[in-house]
Amino acid sequence: MIWQNFIDQTLKPIQVSDTISEIKLAFKASKFNHLPVFKKEVFKGSVHIDDLLDLEPTSSLSDFNYLLEVFYVESHKTNLDLIHEFANHQTNLLPILDQDKKYLGVIKLEDTLDLFGESPFVANEGEVMILRKEKSKFAFSEVAQLIETLNARVSGMYVSKLSEEFVEITVKVEHQGINEILQTFRRYEYQIVSEHPEDLFAEDLKEHSDYLNKYLDI
């Protein structure tokens, strides 16, 4: 299901002419940390509840225009764009505008997370691996090829960490036995960041480490 179906148009708009006291009441009636602000029907930005704490209750928000944060998502963007904006602005409510910057409504963080949870990457059965490799040697095509040559299937993958030296990706795999997949990636110079009970290589390392510790204690 597309996220645009979850745009909420019922939220009562806050006007820049409203008093701080009135806006605090609007926050109290909601469960959001930001609320969108308008000048008549024109979207001007969002205000955070914490920024109102020490303001004079009878003053108007228009006296504090510097508190307005201008962020939004356009209606043609993807689920990942939504998640990026939620995280980037530490908010649980995003204003949605069309390509002409006309306000369409808001979308809630909880609805976006529910949609993400229904995606095949999250909902399908499988094993999640975190792999790391030198940036200059990394290729998505190689990751997919190595998995598919072992008669497994990739449910999804994304870059979860990136630096100048290495790439770290999260991969979900439908498989019959994860150990063979892990050993194959090691042979191709991937580091396995995630932990797996079926990882015989990691178990062997632990046994050798335990043996060495016992030897050193003698």
PDB file of C-alpha atoms in Angstrom, residues 27-215:
ATOM      1  CA  PHE A  27      -0.171  20.362  21.476  1.00  0.00           C
ATOM      2  CA  LYS A  28      -1.861  19.086  24.619  1.00  0.00           C
ATOM      3  CA  ALA A  29      -4.734  17.722  22.523  1.00  0.00           C
ATOM      4  CA  SER A  30      -2.308  15.918  20.205  1.00  0.00           C
ATOM      5  CA  LYS A  31       0.581  13.479  20.681  1.00  0.00           C
ATOM      6  CA  PHE A  32       2.986  15.207  18.322  1.00  0.00           C
ATOM      7  CA  ASN A  33       6.214  17.079  19.014  1.00  0.00           C
ATOM      8  CA  HIS A  34       5.813  19.334  15.964  1.00  0.00           C
ATOM      9  CA  LEU A  35       2.705  20.977  14.548  1.00  0.00           C
ATOM     10  CA  PRO A  36       2.412  22.715  11.153  1.00  0.00           C
ATOM     11  CA  VAL A  37       1.846  26.489  11.143  1.00  0.00           C
ATOM     12  CA  PHE A  38       0.001  28.573   8.559  1.00  0.00           C
ATOM     13  CA  LYS A  39      -0.596  32.173   7.571  1.00  0.00           C
ATOM     14  CA  LYS A  40      -4.201  31.864   6.479  1.00  0.00           C
ATOM     15  CA  GLU A  41      -3.926  28.892   4.050  1.00  0.00           C
ATOM     16  CA  VAL A  42      -0.206  29.149   3.301  1.00  0.00           C
ATOM     17  CA  PHE A  43       2.110  26.676   5.031  1.00  0.00           C
ATOM     18  CA  LYS A  44       4.908  28.556   6.839  1.00  0.00           C
ATOM     19  CA  GLY A  45       6.721  25.764   8.681  1.00  0.00           C
ATOM     20  CA  SER A  46       6.434  23.724  11.876  1.00  0.00           C
ATOM     21  CA  VAL A  47       6.944  24.598  15.525  1.00  0.00           C
ATOM     22  CA  HIS A  48       8.344  22.291  18.225  1.00  0.00           C
ATOM     23  CA  ILE A  49       6.539  22.027  21.540  1.00  0.00           C
ATOM     24  CA  ASP A  50       9.738  22.537  23.573  1.00  0.00           C
ATOM     25  CA  ASP A  51      10.366  25.919  21.935  1.00  0.00           C
ATOM     26  CA  LEU A  52       7.173  27.303  23.509  1.00  0.00           C
ATOM     27  CA  LEU A  53       7.985  26.521  27.130  1.00  0.00           C
ATOM     28  CA  ASP A  54       9.388  29.881  28.237  1.00  0.00           C
ATOM     29  CA  LEU A  55       7.333  32.157  26.003  1.00  0.00           C
ATOM     30  CA  GLU A  56       4.730  34.623  27.252  1.00  0.00           C
ATOM     31  CA  PRO A  57       1.354  32.821  26.975  1.00  0.00           C
ATOM     32  CA  THR A  58      -0.507  35.875  25.662  1.00  0.00           C
ATOM     33  CA  SER A  59       2.027  36.712  22.950  1.00  0.00           C
ATOM     34  CA  SER A  60       1.477  35.719  19.336  1.00  0.00           C
ATOM     35  CA  LEU A  61       3.532  33.128  17.494  1.00  0.00           C
ATOM     36  CA  SER A  62       4.138  35.773  14.818  1.00  0.00           C
ATOM     37  CA  ASP A  63       6.485  37.445  17.310  1.00  0.00           C
ATOM     38  CA  PHE A  64       8.708  34.354  17.159  1.00  0.00           C
ATOM     39  CA  ASN A  65       8.930  33.518  13.450  1.00  0.00           C
ATOM     40  CA  TYR A  66      12.509  32.323  13.983  1.00  0.00           C
ATOM     41  CA  LEU A  67      11.086  29.274  15.791  1.00  0.00           C
ATOM     42  CA  LEU A  68       9.457  27.956  12.629  1.00  0.00           C
ATOM     43  CA  GLU A  69      11.295  25.019  11.028  1.00  0.00           C
ATOM     44  CA  VAL A  70      10.590  24.659   7.327  1.00  0.00           C
ATOM     45  CA  PHE A  71      10.602  20.964   6.450  1.00  0.00           C
ATOM     46  CA  TYR A  72       8.130  18.838   4.525  1.00  0.00           C
ATOM     47  CA  VAL A  73       7.882  15.967   2.042  1.00  0.00           C
ATOM     48  CA  GLU A  74       6.440  16.319  -1.443  1.00  0.00           C
ATOM     49  CA  SER A  75       3.690  13.886  -2.326  1.00  0.00           C
ATOM     50  CA  HIS A  76       5.671  12.149  -5.123  1.00  0.00           C
ATOM     51  CA  LYS A  77       8.492  11.049  -2.796  1.00  0.00           C
ATOM     52  CA  THR A  78       9.114   7.495  -1.547  1.00  0.00           C
ATOM     53  CA  ASN A  79       8.818   5.721   1.818  1.00  0.00           C
ATOM     54  CA  LEU A  80      12.567   6.091   2.325  1.00  0.00           C
ATOM     55  CA  ASP A  81      12.306   9.851   1.813  1.00  0.00           C
ATOM     56  CA  LEU A  82       9.724   9.934   4.608  1.00  0.00           C
ATOM     57  CA  ILE A  83      11.908   7.951   6.997  1.00  0.00           C
ATOM     58  CA  HIS A  84      14.887  10.194   6.207  1.00  0.00           C
ATOM     59  CA  GLU A  85      12.902  13.341   7.008  1.00  0.00           C
ATOM     60  CA  PHE A  86      11.446  11.890  10.211  1.00  0.00           C
ATOM     61  CA  ALA A  87      14.949  11.027  11.408  1.00  0.00           C
ATOM     62  CA  ASN A  88      16.611  14.207  10.166  1.00  0.00           C
ATOM     63  CA  HIS A  89      14.174  16.479  12.011  1.00  0.00           C
ATOM     64  CA  GLN A  90      13.503  14.250  15.039  1.00  0.00           C
ATOM     65  CA  THR A  91       9.772  14.585  14.506  1.00  0.00           C
ATOM     66  CA  ASN A  92       6.728  12.309  14.616  1.00  0.00           C
ATOM     67  CA  LEU A  93       4.653  14.387  12.182  1.00  0.00           C
ATOM     68  CA  LEU A  94       5.536  15.472   8.635  1.00  0.00           C
ATOM     69  CA  PRO A  95       3.699  18.070   6.545  1.00  0.00           C
ATOM     70  CA  ILE A  96       2.985  16.892   3.003  1.00  0.00           C
ATOM     71  CA  LEU A  97       2.969  19.334   0.076  1.00  0.00           C
ATOM     72  CA  ASP A  98       2.301  18.853  -3.617  1.00  0.00           C
ATOM     73  CA  GLN A  99       4.748  19.898  -6.331  1.00  0.00           C
ATOM     74  CA  ASP A 100       3.293  23.407  -6.283  1.00  0.00           C
ATOM     75  CA  LYS A 101       4.026  23.627  -2.531  1.00  0.00           C
ATOM     76  CA  LYS A 102       0.319  23.449  -1.686  1.00  0.00           C
ATOM     77  CA  TYR A 103      -0.395  21.831   1.670  1.00  0.00           C
ATOM     78  CA  LEU A 104      -2.113  18.432   1.427  1.00  0.00           C
ATOM     79  CA  GLY A 105      -2.065  17.238   5.048  1.00  0.00           C
ATOM     80  CA  VAL A 106       0.294  15.403   7.380  1.00  0.00           C
ATOM     81  CA  ILE A 107       1.590  11.881   7.818  1.00  0.00           C
ATOM     82  CA  LYS A 108       2.349  10.310  11.197  1.00  0.00           C
ATOM     83  CA  LEU A 109       5.522   8.451  12.062  1.00  0.00           C
ATOM     84  CA  GLU A 110       3.560   5.474  13.397  1.00  0.00           C
ATOM     85  CA  ASP A 111       1.718   5.062  10.068  1.00  0.00           C
ATOM     86  CA  THR A 112       4.987   5.224   8.137  1.00  0.00           C
ATOM     87  CA  LEU A 113       6.581   2.576  10.366  1.00  0.00           C
ATOM     88  CA  ASP A 114       3.513   0.347   9.931  1.00  0.00           C
ATOM     89  CA  LEU A 115       3.865   0.645   6.161  1.00  0.00           C
ATOM     90  CA  PHE A 116       7.580  -0.150   6.345  1.00  0.00           C
ATOM     91  CA  GLY A 117       6.765  -3.167   8.507  1.00  0.00           C
ATOM     92  CA  GLU A 118       4.506  -4.507   5.749  1.00  0.00           C
ATOM     93  CA  SER A 119       7.291  -4.382   3.153  1.00  0.00           C
ATOM     94  CA  PRO A 120       8.773  -7.714   1.984  1.00  0.00           C
ATOM     95  CA  PHE A 121      12.142  -6.762   3.481  1.00  0.00           C
ATOM     96  CA  VAL A 122      10.626  -6.732   6.974  1.00  0.00           C
ATOM     97  CA  ALA A 123       7.632  -9.050   6.664  1.00  0.00           C
ATOM     98  CA  ASN A 124       9.149 -11.968   4.720  1.00  0.00           C
ATOM     99  CA  GLU A 125      10.873 -14.867   6.452  1.00  0.00           C
ATOM    100  CA  GLY A 126      14.652 -14.866   6.242  1.00  0.00           C
ATOM    101  CA  GLU A 127      18.009 -14.219   7.858  1.00  0.00           C
ATOM    102  CA  VAL A 128      19.438 -10.712   8.218  1.00  0.00           C
ATOM    103  CA  MET A 129      23.187 -10.337   7.685  1.00  0.00           C
ATOM    104  CA  ILE A 130      25.374  -7.265   8.085  1.00  0.00           C
ATOM    105  CA  LEU A 131      28.370  -7.374   5.754  1.00  0.00           C
ATOM    106  CA  ARG A 132      31.367  -5.045   5.552  1.00  0.00           C
ATOM    107  CA  LYS A 133      33.904  -4.659   2.755  1.00  0.00           C
ATOM    108  CA  GLU A 134      36.436  -2.159   1.471  1.00  0.00           C
ATOM    109  CA  LYS A 135      34.639   0.538  -0.477  1.00  0.00           C
ATOM    110  CA  SER A 136      36.854   0.174  -3.540  1.00  0.00           C
ATOM    111  CA  LYS A 137      36.090  -3.565  -3.768  1.00  0.00           C
ATOM    112  CA  PHE A 138      32.355  -3.463  -3.030  1.00  0.00           C
ATOM    113  CA  ALA A 139      29.583  -4.123  -5.574  1.00  0.00           C
ATOM    114  CA  PHE A 140      25.886  -4.853  -5.004  1.00  0.00           C
ATOM    115  CA  SER A 141      25.930  -7.156  -8.028  1.00  0.00           C
ATOM    116  CA  GLU A 142      28.587  -9.345  -6.405  1.00  0.00           C
ATOM    117  CA  VAL A 143      26.561  -9.656  -3.183  1.00  0.00           C
ATOM    118  CA  ALA A 144      23.449 -10.736  -5.074  1.00  0.00           C
ATOM    119  CA  GLN A 145      25.393 -13.124  -7.300  1.00  0.00           C
ATOM    120  CA  LEU A 146      27.120 -14.865  -4.382  1.00  0.00           C
ATOM    121  CA  ILE A 147      23.789 -15.405  -2.616  1.00  0.00           C
ATOM    122  CA  GLU A 148      21.950 -16.636  -5.704  1.00  0.00           C
ATOM    123  CA  THR A 149      24.714 -19.080  -6.698  1.00  0.00           C
ATOM    124  CA  LEU A 150      24.015 -20.830  -3.382  1.00  0.00           C
ATOM    125  CA  ASN A 151      20.330 -21.262  -4.298  1.00  0.00           C
ATOM    126  CA  ALA A 152      19.251 -18.554  -1.841  1.00  0.00           C
ATOM    127  CA  ARG A 153      17.175 -15.477  -2.558  1.00  0.00           C
ATOM    128  CA  VAL A 154      17.760 -11.822  -1.668  1.00  0.00           C
ATOM    129  CA  SER A 155      14.683 -10.246  -0.019  1.00  0.00           C
ATOM    130  CA  GLY A 156      16.345  -6.854   0.119  1.00  0.00           C
ATOM    131  CA  MET A 157      19.518  -4.962   0.951  1.00  0.00           C
ATOM    132  CA  TYR A 158      20.580  -1.443   1.772  1.00  0.00           C
ATOM    133  CA  VAL A 159      23.682   0.495   2.795  1.00  0.00           C
ATOM    134  CA  SER A 160      23.536   0.804   6.589  1.00  0.00           C
ATOM    135  CA  LYS A 161      26.933   2.464   7.085  1.00  0.00           C
ATOM    136  CA  LEU A 162      29.336   4.223   4.749  1.00  0.00           C
ATOM    137  CA  SER A 163      32.800   5.696   5.260  1.00  0.00           C
ATOM    138  CA  GLU A 164      35.752   6.610   3.073  1.00  0.00           C
ATOM    139  CA  GLU A 165      37.274   3.184   3.745  1.00  0.00           C
ATOM    140  CA  PHE A 166      34.401   0.691   3.813  1.00  0.00           C
ATOM    141  CA  VAL A 167      30.778  -0.043   2.975  1.00  0.00           C
ATOM    142  CA  GLU A 168      28.488  -1.832   5.414  1.00  0.00           C
ATOM    143  CA  ILE A 169      25.261  -3.312   4.061  1.00  0.00           C
ATOM    144  CA  THR A 170      22.292  -5.039   5.637  1.00  0.00           C
ATOM    145  CA  VAL A 171      20.997  -7.981   3.607  1.00  0.00           C
ATOM    146  CA  LYS A 172      17.960 -10.189   4.150  1.00  0.00           C
ATOM    147  CA  VAL A 173      18.203 -13.667   2.663  1.00  0.00           C
ATOM    148  CA  GLU A 174      15.745 -16.511   2.206  1.00  0.00           C
ATOM    149  CA  HIS A 175      17.880 -19.629   2.660  1.00  0.00           C
ATOM    150  CA  GLN A 176      18.153 -23.236   3.801  1.00  0.00           C
ATOM    151  CA  GLY A 177      21.471 -22.885   5.624  1.00  0.00           C
ATOM    152  CA  ILE A 178      23.142 -19.591   6.482  1.00  0.00           C
ATOM    153  CA  ASN A 179      26.554 -21.037   7.372  1.00  0.00           C
ATOM    154  CA  GLU A 180      27.521 -21.801   3.769  1.00  0.00           C
ATOM    155  CA  ILE A 181      26.547 -18.264   2.758  1.00  0.00           C
ATOM    156  CA  LEU A 182      28.639 -16.723   5.544  1.00  0.00           C
ATOM    157  CA  GLN A 183      31.711 -18.787   4.629  1.00  0.00           C
ATOM    158  CA  THR A 184      31.341 -17.815   0.973  1.00  0.00           C
ATOM    159  CA  PHE A 185      31.322 -14.126   1.827  1.00  0.00           C
ATOM    160  CA  ARG A 186      34.406 -14.551   3.991  1.00  0.00           C
ATOM    161  CA  ARG A 187      36.250 -16.143   1.064  1.00  0.00           C
ATOM    162  CA  TYR A 188      35.437 -13.011  -0.938  1.00  0.00           C
ATOM    163  CA  GLU A 189      36.910 -10.732   1.750  1.00  0.00           C
ATOM    164  CA  TYR A 190      33.663  -9.659   3.426  1.00  0.00           C
ATOM    165  CA  GLN A 191      33.608  -9.181   7.176  1.00  0.00           C
ATOM    166  CA  ILE A 192      30.519 -10.585   8.922  1.00  0.00           C
ATOM    167  CA  VAL A 193      29.420  -7.892  11.376  1.00  0.00           C
ATOM    168  CA  SER A 194      26.215  -9.580  12.535  1.00  0.00           C
ATOM    169  CA  GLU A 195      26.179 -12.630  14.811  1.00  0.00           C
ATOM    170  CA  HIS A 196      24.573 -15.933  13.803  1.00  0.00           C
ATOM    171  CA  PRO A 197      24.122 -19.069  15.926  1.00  0.00           C
ATOM    172  CA  GLU A 198      24.711 -21.209  12.814  1.00  0.00           C
ATOM    173  CA  ASP A 199      28.089 -19.581  12.091  1.00  0.00           C
ATOM    174  CA  LEU A 200      30.524 -22.499  12.450  1.00  0.00           C
ATOM    175  CA  PHE A 201      33.518 -20.266  11.735  1.00  0.00           C
ATOM    176  CA  ALA A 202      32.656 -18.002  14.679  1.00  0.00           C
ATOM    177  CA  GLU A 203      32.078 -21.065  16.855  1.00  0.00           C
ATOM    178  CA  ASP A 204      35.500 -22.460  15.878  1.00  0.00           C
ATOM    179  CA  LEU A 205      37.143 -19.153  16.764  1.00  0.00           C
ATOM    180  CA  LYS A 206      35.436 -19.196  20.157  1.00  0.00           C
ATOM    181  CA  GLU A 207      36.604 -22.766  20.846  1.00  0.00           C
ATOM    182  CA  HIS A 208      40.191 -21.905  19.889  1.00  0.00           C
ATOM    183  CA  SER A 209      40.044 -18.771  22.031  1.00  0.00           C
ATOM    184  CA  ASP A 210      38.736 -20.761  25.010  1.00  0.00           C
ATOM    185  CA  TYR A 211      41.501 -23.338  24.516  1.00  0.00           C
ATOM    186  CA  LEU A 212      44.149 -20.611  24.351  1.00  0.00           C
ATOM    187  CA  ASN A 213      42.836 -18.974  27.526  1.00  0.00           C
ATOM    188  CA  LYS A 214      42.953 -22.277  29.372  1.00  0.00           C
ATOM    189  CA  TYR A 215      46.521 -22.855  28.130  1.00  0.00           C
TER     190      TYR A 215
END
